[in-house]
Tab-separated table of C-alpha atoms in Angstrom:
chain	number	residue	atom	x	y	z
A	1	UNK	CA	-9.399	-45.865	17.561
A	2	UNK	CA	-11.621	-44.374	14.870
A	3	UNK	CA	-13.622	-42.218	17.250
A	4	UNK	CA	-10.531	-40.544	18.627
A	5	UNK	CA	-9.192	-39.959	15.100
A	6	UNK	CA	-12.391	-38.375	13.939
A	7	UNK	CA	-12.492	-36.156	17.014
A	8	UNK	CA	-8.893	-35.100	16.399
A	9	UNK	CA	-9.681	-34.368	12.767
A	10	UNK	CA	-12.719	-32.360	13.757
A	11	UNK	CA	-10.833	-30.283	16.265
A	12	UNK	CA	-8.035	-29.645	13.744
A	13	UNK	CA	-10.612	-28.494	11.211
A	14	UNK	CA	-12.233	-26.226	13.774
A	15	UNK	CA	-8.828	-24.820	14.678
A	16	UNK	CA	-8.015	-24.265	11.015
A	17	UNK	CA	-11.372	-22.561	10.525
A	18	UNK	CA	-10.651	-20.249	13.438
A	19	UNK	CA	-7.216	-19.390	12.031
A	20	UNK	CA	-8.695	-18.619	8.627
A	21	UNK	CA	-11.366	-16.441	10.254
A	22	UNK	CA	-8.584	-14.645	12.123
A	23	UNK	CA	-6.757	-13.906	8.863
A	24	UNK	CA	-10.018	-12.743	7.293
A	25	UNK	CA	-10.550	-10.311	10.178
A	26	UNK	CA	-6.957	-9.119	9.821
A	27	UNK	CA	-7.489	-8.497	6.105
A	28	UNK	CA	-10.578	-6.405	6.869
A	29	UNK	CA	-8.584	-4.484	9.494
A	30	UNK	CA	-5.851	-3.844	6.891
A	31	UNK	CA	-8.527	-2.417	4.600
A	32	UNK	CA	-9.754	0.050	7.221
A	33	UNK	CA	-6.440	0.949	8.856
A	34	UNK	CA	-5.801	4.686	9.100
A	35	UNK	CA	-3.781	5.987	6.138
A	36	UNK	CA	-0.563	6.670	8.148
A	37	UNK	CA	-0.554	3.103	9.509
A	38	UNK	CA	-1.166	1.719	6.010
A	39	UNK	CA	1.763	3.788	4.745
A	40	UNK	CA	3.973	2.439	7.510
A	41	UNK	CA	3.154	-1.191	6.696
A	42	UNK	CA	3.586	-0.609	2.954
A	43	UNK	CA	6.823	1.260	3.467
A	44	UNK	CA	8.157	-1.514	5.728
A	45	UNK	CA	7.433	-4.159	3.089
A	46	UNK	CA	8.924	-2.051	0.300
A	47	UNK	CA	12.066	-1.473	2.329
A	48	UNK	CA	12.535	-5.098	3.370
A	49	UNK	CA	11.090	-8.070	1.476
A	50	UNK	CA	10.511	-6.238	-1.798
A	51	UNK	CA	13.668	-4.155	-1.727
A	52	UNK	CA	15.702	-6.498	-3.989
A	53	UNK	CA	13.025	-6.203	-6.695
A	54	UNK	CA	12.916	-2.429	-6.384
A	55	UNK	CA	16.709	-2.234	-6.593
A	56	UNK	CA	16.658	-4.486	-9.650
A	57	UNK	CA	14.210	-2.160	-11.379
A	58	UNK	CA	16.307	0.856	-10.448
A	59	UNK	CA	19.322	-0.797	-12.033
A	60	UNK	CA	17.402	-1.709	-15.168
A	61	UNK	CA	15.949	1.781	-15.536
A	62	UNK	CA	19.409	3.275	-15.157
A	63	UNK	CA	20.794	0.921	-17.785
A	64	UNK	CA	17.879	1.712	-20.072
A	65	UNK	CA	18.604	5.413	-19.826
A	66	UNK	CA	22.286	4.833	-20.507
A	67	UNK	CA	21.396	2.735	-23.525
A	68	UNK	CA	19.203	5.472	-25.043
A	69	UNK	CA	19.968	6.396	-28.586
A	70	UNK	CA	22.988	8.658	-28.520
A	71	UNK	CA	21.826	10.452	-31.646
A	72	UNK	CA	18.608	11.484	-29.928
A	73	UNK	CA	20.547	12.599	-26.874
A	74	UNK	CA	22.936	14.576	-29.088
A	75	UNK	CA	19.989	16.299	-30.754
A	76	UNK	CA	18.496	17.159	-27.376
A	77	UNK	CA	21.862	18.495	-26.219
A	78	UNK	CA	22.169	20.663	-29.313
A	79	UNK	CA	18.674	22.044	-28.776
A	80	UNK	CA	19.429	22.802	-25.145
A	81	UNK	CA	22.619	24.597	-26.111
A	82	UNK	CA	20.627	26.833	-28.460
A	83	UNK	CA	18.049	27.534	-25.719
A	84	UNK	CA	20.789	28.355	-23.230
A	85	UNK	CA	22.582	30.591	-25.735
A	86	UNK	CA	19.349	32.510	-26.388
A	87	UNK	CA	18.411	32.759	-22.750
A	88	UNK	CA	21.781	34.224	-21.809
A	89	UNK	CA	20.859	37.471	-23.532
A	90	UNK	CA	17.411	37.420	-21.926
A	91	UNK	CA	18.866	36.755	-18.474
A	92	UNK	CA	21.296	39.604	-18.895
A	93	UNK	CA	18.522	41.915	-20.036
A	94	UNK	CA	16.274	40.729	-17.210
A	95	UNK	CA	19.006	41.367	-14.668
A	96	UNK	CA	19.570	44.878	-16.010
A	97	UNK	CA	15.853	45.688	-15.898
A	98	UNK	CA	15.549	44.258	-12.387
A	99	UNK	CA	18.471	46.429	-11.393
A	100	UNK	CA	16.750	49.513	-12.812
A	101	UNK	CA	13.584	48.648	-10.876
A	102	UNK	CA	15.683	47.820	-7.787
A	103	UNK	CA	14.183	44.330	-7.584
A	104	UNK	CA	16.123	41.635	-5.786
A	105	UNK	CA	17.262	38.554	-7.697
A	106	UNK	CA	15.085	35.466	-7.779
A	107	UNK	CA	16.240	32.282	-6.155
A	108	UNK	CA	17.185	29.802	-8.848
A	109	UNK	CA	15.045	26.665	-8.945
A	110	UNK	CA	16.810	23.521	-7.813
A	111	UNK	CA	16.073	20.102	-9.204
A	112	UNK	CA	17.082	16.617	-8.377
A	113	UNK	CA	17.074	14.146	-11.249
A	114	UNK	CA	15.465	10.860	-10.274
A	115	UNK	CA	14.591	7.540	-11.862
A	116	UNK	CA	10.896	6.686	-11.979
A	117	UNK	CA	10.047	3.184	-10.806
A	118	UNK	CA	6.598	1.685	-11.247
A	119	UNK	CA	5.563	-1.426	-9.400
A	120	UNK	CA	3.024	-2.743	-11.909
A	121	UNK	CA	0.928	-4.376	-9.191
A	122	UNK	CA	-2.867	-3.998	-8.867
A	123	UNK	CA	-3.900	-0.789	-7.122
A	124	UNK	CA	-0.616	0.997	-7.763
A	125	UNK	CA	-1.657	2.504	-11.093
A	126	UNK	CA	-1.270	6.170	-10.187
A	127	UNK	CA	1.794	5.953	-8.025
A	128	UNK	CA	5.486	5.564	-8.660
A	129	UNK	CA	8.694	5.551	-6.720
A	130	UNK	CA	11.702	7.791	-7.077
A	131	UNK	CA	15.233	6.782	-6.214
A	132	UNK	CA	15.855	10.080	-4.411
A	133	UNK	CA	14.751	11.020	-0.908
A	134	UNK	CA	15.196	13.490	1.923
A	135	UNK	CA	18.982	13.148	1.767
A	136	UNK	CA	18.816	14.763	-1.672
A	137	UNK	CA	16.443	17.503	-0.508
A	138	UNK	CA	13.186	15.859	-1.569
A	139	UNK	CA	10.330	16.506	0.843
A	140	UNK	CA	6.681	15.512	1.067
A	141	UNK	CA	4.707	17.396	-1.618
A	142	UNK	CA	7.762	18.195	-3.764
A	143	UNK	CA	6.512	18.693	-7.348
A	144	UNK	CA	7.723	16.166	-9.911
A	145	UNK	CA	8.334	17.508	-13.392
A	146	UNK	CA	9.066	15.642	-16.568
A	147	UNK	CA	9.926	16.999	-19.969
A	148	UNK	CA	7.511	19.797	-20.740
A	149	UNK	CA	5.297	19.772	-17.678
A	150	UNK	CA	3.963	18.622	-14.359
A	151	UNK	CA	3.941	14.871	-13.717
A	152	UNK	CA	2.740	14.839	-10.092
A	153	UNK	CA	4.043	15.294	-6.594
A	154	UNK	CA	5.824	13.386	-3.854
A	155	UNK	CA	3.524	11.748	-1.328
A	156	UNK	CA	6.058	10.429	1.103
A	157	UNK	CA	9.778	11.120	1.169
A	158	UNK	CA	12.072	8.704	2.931
A	159	UNK	CA	15.825	8.942	3.377
A	160	UNK	CA	16.912	7.514	0.046
A	161	UNK	CA	13.674	7.081	-1.903
A	162	UNK	CA	10.243	8.602	-2.252
A	163	UNK	CA	6.756	7.584	-3.158
A	164	UNK	CA	4.917	9.888	-5.526
A	165	UNK	CA	1.631	10.146	-7.390
A	166	UNK	CA	1.053	11.251	-10.960
A	167	UNK	CA	-1.773	13.424	-12.268
A	168	UNK	CA	-4.075	10.433	-12.876
A	169	UNK	CA	-4.453	9.925	-9.114
A	170	UNK	CA	-8.046	10.645	-8.023
A	171	UNK	CA	-6.756	12.952	-5.290
A	172	UNK	CA	-4.639	15.018	-7.654
A	173	UNK	CA	-5.628	18.687	-7.709
A	174	UNK	CA	-3.684	21.753	-8.704
A	175	UNK	CA	-4.565	25.390	-8.874
A	176	UNK	CA	-4.111	26.532	-12.473
A	177	UNK	CA	-4.202	29.657	-14.589
A	178	UNK	CA	-3.698	30.691	-18.165
A	179	UNK	CA	-0.230	31.792	-19.178
A	180	UNK	CA	-1.226	35.457	-19.033
A	181	UNK	CA	-2.622	34.946	-15.541
A	182	UNK	CA	-6.081	36.217	-16.489
A	183	UNK	CA	-8.195	33.109	-15.845
A	184	UNK	CA	-7.938	30.792	-12.866
A	185	UNK	CA	-9.384	27.382	-12.056
A	186	UNK	CA	-8.745	24.091	-10.385
A	187	UNK	CA	-7.358	21.183	-12.405
A	188	UNK	CA	-8.275	17.683	-11.267
A	189	UNK	CA	-7.844	14.181	-12.621
A	190	UNK	CA	-10.828	12.712	-14.386
A	191	UNK	CA	-10.668	8.933	-14.790
A	192	UNK	CA	-11.562	7.659	-18.231
A	193	UNK	CA	-13.234	4.395	-19.127
A	194	UNK	CA	-9.798	2.857	-19.389
A	195	UNK	CA	-6.578	4.021	-17.740
A	196	UNK	CA	-5.277	5.223	-21.092
A	197	UNK	CA	-8.187	7.617	-21.459
A	198	UNK	CA	-7.617	9.476	-18.172
A	199	UNK	CA	-7.821	13.217	-18.693
A	200	UNK	CA	-7.506	16.415	-16.751
A	201	UNK	CA	-10.510	18.588	-16.021
A	202	UNK	CA	-10.291	22.303	-15.403
A	203	UNK	CA	-13.083	23.363	-13.070
A	204	UNK	CA	-14.274	26.626	-11.611
A	205	UNK	CA	-13.674	28.952	-14.541
A	206	UNK	CA	-16.045	31.954	-14.258
A	207	UNK	CA	-18.937	31.732	-16.726
A	208	UNK	CA	-18.075	35.035	-18.390
A	209	UNK	CA	-14.584	33.776	-19.229
A	210	UNK	CA	-14.126	31.520	-22.216
A	211	UNK	CA	-11.084	29.438	-23.117
A	212	UNK	CA	-10.236	28.518	-26.686
A	213	UNK	CA	-8.844	25.079	-27.553
A	214	UNK	CA	-5.059	25.143	-27.488
A	215	UNK	CA	-4.738	27.568	-24.579
A	216	UNK	CA	-1.925	26.525	-22.249
A	217	UNK	CA	-2.509	26.256	-18.518
A	218	UNK	CA	0.190	26.518	-15.905
A	219	UNK	CA	0.249	26.188	-12.125
A	220	UNK	CA	-0.808	29.363	-10.347
A	221	UNK	CA	1.108	28.785	-7.118
A	222	UNK	CA	-1.983	29.680	-5.095
A	223	UNK	CA	-2.359	26.311	-3.433
A	224	UNK	CA	1.028	26.421	-1.753
A	225	UNK	CA	1.946	22.964	-3.015
A	226	UNK	CA	3.064	23.664	-6.586
A	227	UNK	CA	5.117	26.731	-7.457
A	228	UNK	CA	3.815	29.135	-10.022
A	229	UNK	CA	4.433	28.601	-13.730
A	230	UNK	CA	4.777	24.852	-14.252
A	231	UNK	CA	3.025	23.914	-17.514
A	232	UNK	CA	0.117	21.508	-16.953
A	233	UNK	CA	-1.606	21.023	-20.293
A	234	UNK	CA	-3.656	22.533	-23.090
A	235	UNK	CA	-7.391	23.019	-23.386
A	236	UNK	CA	-9.033	20.509	-25.720
A	237	UNK	CA	-12.718	21.372	-25.450
A	238	UNK	CA	-15.443	22.513	-23.093
A	239	UNK	CA	-17.038	20.037	-20.711
A	240	UNK	CA	-20.508	19.893	-19.215
A	241	UNK	CA	-19.148	18.273	-16.041
A	242	UNK	CA	-19.962	21.350	-13.967
A	243	UNK	CA	-23.105	23.317	-14.454
A	244	UNK	CA	-24.268	26.633	-13.092
A	245	UNK	CA	-22.230	29.809	-13.318
A	246	UNK	CA	-18.946	28.072	-13.828
A	247	UNK	CA	-17.333	26.537	-16.876
A	248	UNK	CA	-15.287	23.349	-17.132
A	249	UNK	CA	-12.781	22.316	-19.780
A	250	UNK	CA	-11.038	19.102	-20.732
A	251	UNK	CA	-7.273	19.359	-20.837
A	252	UNK	CA	-4.598	17.313	-22.497
A	253	UNK	CA	-1.622	16.996	-20.199
A	254	UNK	CA	1.842	17.767	-21.519
A	255	UNK	CA	3.096	14.686	-19.764
A	256	UNK	CA	2.064	11.096	-20.258
A	257	UNK	CA	2.665	9.245	-16.957
A	258	UNK	CA	3.243	5.927	-18.706
A	259	UNK	CA	6.266	7.313	-20.521
A	260	UNK	CA	7.989	8.502	-17.379
A	261	UNK	CA	11.241	6.734	-16.691
A	262	UNK	CA	13.166	9.748	-15.536
A	263	UNK	CA	11.918	12.932	-13.861
A	264	UNK	CA	13.078	16.028	-12.058
A	265	UNK	CA	11.990	16.774	-8.517
A	266	UNK	CA	11.804	20.404	-7.521
A	267	UNK	CA	13.517	20.533	-4.174
A	268	UNK	CA	13.227	23.262	-1.601
A	269	UNK	CA	15.519	24.452	1.095
A	270	UNK	CA	13.553	25.393	4.213
A	271	UNK	CA	10.521	25.951	2.023
A	272	UNK	CA	12.029	29.057	0.426
A	273	UNK	CA	11.993	27.951	-3.170
A	274	UNK	CA	8.394	26.864	-3.180
A	275	UNK	CA	7.241	30.197	-1.931
A	276	UNK	CA	9.455	32.141	-4.266
A	277	UNK	CA	7.446	31.117	-7.353
A	278	UNK	CA	10.718	30.513	-9.034
A	279	UNK	CA	9.977	27.594	-11.285
A	280	UNK	CA	9.555	29.765	-14.321
A	281	UNK	CA	13.039	31.224	-13.958
A	282	UNK	CA	14.672	30.898	-17.356
A	283	UNK	CA	11.446	29.641	-18.862
A	284	UNK	CA	9.531	32.910	-18.726
A	285	UNK	CA	6.165	31.258	-19.135
A	286	UNK	CA	4.288	33.573	-16.859
A	287	UNK	CA	4.091	37.325	-16.565
A	288	UNK	CA	3.541	39.178	-13.308
A	289	UNK	CA	1.023	38.129	-10.682
A	290	UNK	CA	-2.627	38.596	-11.475
A	291	UNK	CA	-5.184	39.689	-8.976
A	292	UNK	CA	-7.648	37.152	-7.671
A	293	UNK	CA	-10.424	37.640	-5.134
A	294	UNK	CA	-9.219	36.663	-1.665
A	295	UNK	CA	-11.983	34.108	-1.122
A	296	UNK	CA	-11.134	32.279	-4.392
A	297	UNK	CA	-7.476	32.146	-3.470
A	298	UNK	CA	-8.149	30.702	-0.046
A	299	UNK	CA	-10.607	28.161	-1.512
A	300	UNK	CA	-8.048	26.895	-4.003
A	301	UNK	CA	-5.417	26.754	-1.289
A	302	UNK	CA	-7.678	24.582	0.829
A	303	UNK	CA	-8.553	22.237	-2.054
A	304	UNK	CA	-4.942	21.751	-3.153
A	305	UNK	CA	-3.801	21.270	0.423
A	306	UNK	CA	-6.596	18.821	1.160
A	307	UNK	CA	-5.127	16.428	-1.388
A	308	UNK	CA	-2.049	16.028	0.784
A	309	UNK	CA	-1.849	12.706	2.551
B	10	UNK	CA	1.148	-38.194	-3.099
B	11	UNK	CA	2.811	-35.086	-4.447
B	12	UNK	CA	6.249	-34.238	-3.139
B	13	UNK	CA	5.652	-31.186	-0.887
B	14	UNK	CA	9.131	-29.820	-1.477
B	15	UNK	CA	8.500	-29.578	-5.205
B	16	UNK	CA	5.141	-27.842	-4.696
B	17	UNK	CA	6.585	-25.251	-2.350
B	18	UNK	CA	9.560	-24.832	-4.659
B	19	UNK	CA	7.209	-24.070	-7.567
B	20	UNK	CA	5.114	-21.723	-5.400
B	21	UNK	CA	8.222	-19.866	-4.228
B	22	UNK	CA	9.542	-19.633	-7.770
B	23	UNK	CA	6.202	-18.233	-9.013
B	24	UNK	CA	6.180	-15.594	-6.270
B	25	UNK	CA	9.724	-14.504	-7.122
B	26	UNK	CA	8.926	-14.529	-10.839
B	27	UNK	CA	5.766	-12.461	-10.267
B	28	UNK	CA	7.618	-9.660	-8.531
B	29	UNK	CA	10.527	-10.007	-10.941
B	30	UNK	CA	8.228	-9.482	-13.937
B	31	UNK	CA	5.853	-6.940	-12.439
B	32	UNK	CA	8.209	-4.974	-10.236
B	33	UNK	CA	11.758	-5.393	-11.514
B	34	UNK	CA	10.884	-5.415	-15.213
B	35	UNK	CA	7.780	-3.206	-14.778
B	36	UNK	CA	5.754	-5.367	-17.178
B	37	UNK	CA	2.458	-4.588	-15.446
B	38	UNK	CA	-0.557	-6.228	-17.119
B	39	UNK	CA	1.414	-7.795	-19.942
B	40	UNK	CA	2.762	-10.292	-17.409
B	41	UNK	CA	0.344	-12.825	-15.892
B	42	UNK	CA	-0.753	-12.674	-12.268
B	43	UNK	CA	1.546	-15.416	-11.019
B	44	UNK	CA	0.842	-14.554	-7.406
B	45	UNK	CA	-2.707	-15.828	-7.665
B	46	UNK	CA	-1.522	-18.896	-9.605
B	47	UNK	CA	0.974	-19.635	-6.811
B	48	UNK	CA	-1.729	-19.144	-4.200
B	49	UNK	CA	-4.204	-21.418	-5.989
B	50	UNK	CA	-1.621	-24.174	-6.434
B	51	UNK	CA	-0.575	-23.943	-2.782
B	52	UNK	CA	-4.129	-23.644	-1.456
B	53	UNK	CA	-5.047	-27.032	-2.904
B	54	UNK	CA	-2.413	-28.644	-0.719
B	55	UNK	CA	-3.064	-26.991	2.638
B	56	UNK	CA	-5.922	-26.534	5.081
B	57	UNK	CA	-8.144	-23.475	5.105
B	58	UNK	CA	-6.178	-21.700	7.850
B	59	UNK	CA	-2.873	-21.949	6.014
B	60	UNK	CA	-4.550	-21.049	2.732
B	61	UNK	CA	-5.912	-17.876	4.313
B	62	UNK	CA	-2.528	-17.128	5.906
B	63	UNK	CA	-0.658	-17.493	2.620
B	64	UNK	CA	-3.275	-15.392	0.830
B	65	UNK	CA	-3.010	-12.710	3.505
B	66	UNK	CA	0.774	-12.599	3.231
B	67	UNK	CA	0.830	-12.490	-0.585
B	68	UNK	CA	-1.938	-9.882	-0.654
B	69	UNK	CA	-0.030	-7.721	1.766
B	70	UNK	CA	3.037	-7.888	-0.502
B	71	UNK	CA	0.883	-6.811	-3.445
B	72	UNK	CA	-0.540	-3.980	-1.368
B	73	UNK	CA	2.902	-2.576	-0.577
B	74	UNK	CA	2.595	-0.530	-3.764
B	75	UNK	CA	-1.085	0.233	-3.504
B	76	UNK	CA	-1.593	3.787	-2.371
B	77	UNK	CA	-5.117	4.017	-3.720
B	78	UNK	CA	-6.682	1.104	-1.897
B	79	UNK	CA	-4.374	-0.450	0.623
B	80	UNK	CA	-5.801	-3.720	1.932
B	81	UNK	CA	-7.914	-4.544	-1.133
B	82	UNK	CA	-5.389	-7.078	-2.418
B	83	UNK	CA	-4.953	-8.536	1.071
B	84	UNK	CA	-8.710	-8.933	1.459
B	85	UNK	CA	-9.107	-10.525	-1.977
B	86	UNK	CA	-6.153	-12.898	-1.683
B	87	UNK	CA	-7.132	-14.028	1.828
B	88	UNK	CA	-10.591	-15.016	0.623
B	89	UNK	CA	-9.199	-16.698	-2.506
B	90	UNK	CA	-6.740	-18.635	-0.329
B	91	UNK	CA	-9.604	-19.760	1.900
B	92	UNK	CA	-11.757	-20.719	-1.093
B	93	UNK	CA	-8.900	-22.563	-2.796
B	94	UNK	CA	-8.207	-24.621	0.315
B	95	UNK	CA	-11.922	-25.376	0.668
B	96	UNK	CA	-12.093	-26.901	-2.840
B	97	UNK	CA	-10.034	-29.824	-1.539
B	98	UNK	CA	-13.008	-30.850	0.589
B	99	UNK	CA	-15.611	-30.172	-2.073
B	100	UNK	CA	-14.086	-31.547	-5.272
B	101	UNK	CA	-12.180	-34.695	-5.983
B	102	UNK	CA	-9.977	-35.188	-9.037
B	103	UNK	CA	-7.455	-33.273	-11.059
B	104	UNK	CA	-9.010	-33.286	-14.501
B	105	UNK	CA	-7.938	-30.703	-17.033
B	106	UNK	CA	-11.430	-29.195	-16.972
B	107	UNK	CA	-11.408	-28.886	-13.214
B	108	UNK	CA	-7.942	-27.331	-13.100
B	109	UNK	CA	-8.729	-24.870	-15.871
B	110	UNK	CA	-11.963	-23.827	-14.179
B	111	UNK	CA	-10.233	-23.650	-10.800
B	112	UNK	CA	-7.444	-21.370	-12.030
B	113	UNK	CA	-9.583	-19.159	-14.262
B	114	UNK	CA	-12.390	-18.769	-11.722
B	115	UNK	CA	-9.871	-18.239	-8.922
B	116	UNK	CA	-8.248	-15.348	-10.770
B	117	UNK	CA	-11.604	-13.862	-11.790
B	118	UNK	CA	-12.820	-14.118	-8.198
B	119	UNK	CA	-9.647	-12.420	-6.965
B	120	UNK	CA	-10.266	-9.523	-9.376
B	121	UNK	CA	-13.914	-9.343	-8.374
B	122	UNK	CA	-13.108	-9.223	-4.650
B	123	UNK	CA	-10.465	-6.579	-5.330
B	124	UNK	CA	-13.001	-4.586	-7.359
B	125	UNK	CA	-15.465	-4.773	-4.466
B	126	UNK	CA	-12.878	-3.849	-1.840
B	127	UNK	CA	-11.360	-0.805	-3.577
B	128	UNK	CA	-14.468	1.232	-2.865
B	129	UNK	CA	-16.940	3.119	-4.977
B	130	UNK	CA	-14.782	6.185	-5.569
B	131	UNK	CA	-11.935	4.266	-7.157
B	132	UNK	CA	-13.527	1.368	-8.945
B	133	UNK	CA	-13.983	1.395	-12.688
B	134	UNK	CA	-17.188	0.203	-14.349
B	135	UNK	CA	-18.221	-3.397	-13.674
B	136	UNK	CA	-18.661	-4.220	-17.348
B	137	UNK	CA	-15.224	-2.956	-18.375
B	138	UNK	CA	-13.354	-4.373	-15.431
B	139	UNK	CA	-15.094	-7.621	-14.603
B	140	UNK	CA	-16.594	-8.636	-17.940
B	141	UNK	CA	-13.877	-7.494	-20.349
B	142	UNK	CA	-10.482	-7.025	-18.694
B	143	UNK	CA	-10.728	-9.590	-15.916
B	144	UNK	CA	-11.806	-12.614	-18.005
B	145	UNK	CA	-8.888	-11.984	-20.358
B	146	UNK	CA	-6.377	-11.839	-17.526
B	147	UNK	CA	-8.080	-14.842	-15.874
B	148	UNK	CA	-7.670	-16.949	-19.009
B	149	UNK	CA	-4.073	-15.714	-19.308
B	150	UNK	CA	-3.333	-16.708	-15.709
B	151	UNK	CA	-5.174	-20.014	-16.195
B	152	UNK	CA	-3.174	-20.989	-19.258
B	153	UNK	CA	0.105	-20.015	-17.578
B	154	UNK	CA	-0.951	-21.960	-14.475
B	155	UNK	CA	-1.642	-25.085	-16.528
B	156	UNK	CA	1.708	-24.761	-18.276
B	157	UNK	CA	3.461	-24.395	-14.908
B	158	UNK	CA	1.637	-27.444	-13.538
B	159	UNK	CA	2.504	-29.496	-16.618
B	160	UNK	CA	6.157	-28.465	-16.748
B	161	UNK	CA	6.824	-28.743	-13.038
B	162	UNK	CA	5.338	-32.252	-12.916
B	163	UNK	CA	3.205	-31.641	-9.893
B	164	UNK	CA	1.421	-34.940	-10.449
B	165	UNK	CA	-1.612	-33.901	-12.436
B	166	UNK	CA	-1.347	-36.517	-15.105
B	167	UNK	CA	-4.276	-35.295	-17.119
B	168	UNK	CA	-2.533	-32.046	-17.882
B	169	UNK	CA	0.700	-33.552	-19.144
């Protein structure tokens, strides 16, 4: 019965076409889903089907860290011992001076060491996962620090793991200031032609203020996301990205996201640590608070907060 | 007639290997895009509906780590799955030239659709992405795809 066969074939093809159209519509819906729903789907897949691969990478990263050159680790340990020995005197002196001024003690900063896991899939270039979550005190927006400076912040904290973004993310923004607290601005990611050439751009510096190459910038704590005093990077040169009565500068970050295999997450308890500006405890990178016009402070706060998911 | 079990075995193996290389070992761009190779191999064997379904599923897996543009991989892979399945009706034969073109163009098209779907704010320049980086990774994926087809003995005699 050739006619019947051909009809059956035709209807199967039509059915298949409808199914494919349905999947196409679903893929367009996935593209325009609200961000929280997208996060839920992604998080579900990461926690189920892809979990074995994530766990495998965690294991490999941990092994890699354990296999690091012991001589290098010994050198780092020796250096840290010297720093600690020197800072003991400073801490003692600081405590005495605080006592004389009847200032209360600062809360010590608390960190959680975490392994950095990168997925290496298209579209995930500026994000990474951490093997620590809310059970370890990590919360949404917890700053992630590596080596000498700021790496990024946590986007979404789950019970045992977190998703975070590094400073190359287009939505990254942090309120910054010079170490002496005299000049403020907003640092944002500026994508380069290739991923390797991504840089940081300091915007909003008043025209009458000028920064020399090599000046270090640290977080100002004004945005309410990052505590005050975390080193961000150094000024390389001026930029013509912003015209008018403001200056812009290119920065070189202290941290290269590609090198991150291990990081520290600044954790807070009931939000106290973040507000206490305590990151610089023991590091003494920043002197006392500088004055900033109220409208500038609130503007920076809004911009930094608007980058939250 | 190709043994379906072997084809699906190869496709499954490629999917596992893709996530093993990219995710577990964190090799990123130094490892080929085996997900698109798996999709293109599978799409030649199924109808357009199943091709789209497989592309949608694989794209969604790829998007699980995509904070910047969730859905872009799903969109691209669904369309590539549909296109791959459609080639069965349009082209006959398994010549080396056809297979090479099929795999290389399939990967390039996947990158192009992804580039379109990520949106203006996130996409890098067309020349750098689509004319420099993507052709290289497309050739890489194509060569790996041909090697997989030859080794696995999927029945394409001209390749072996």
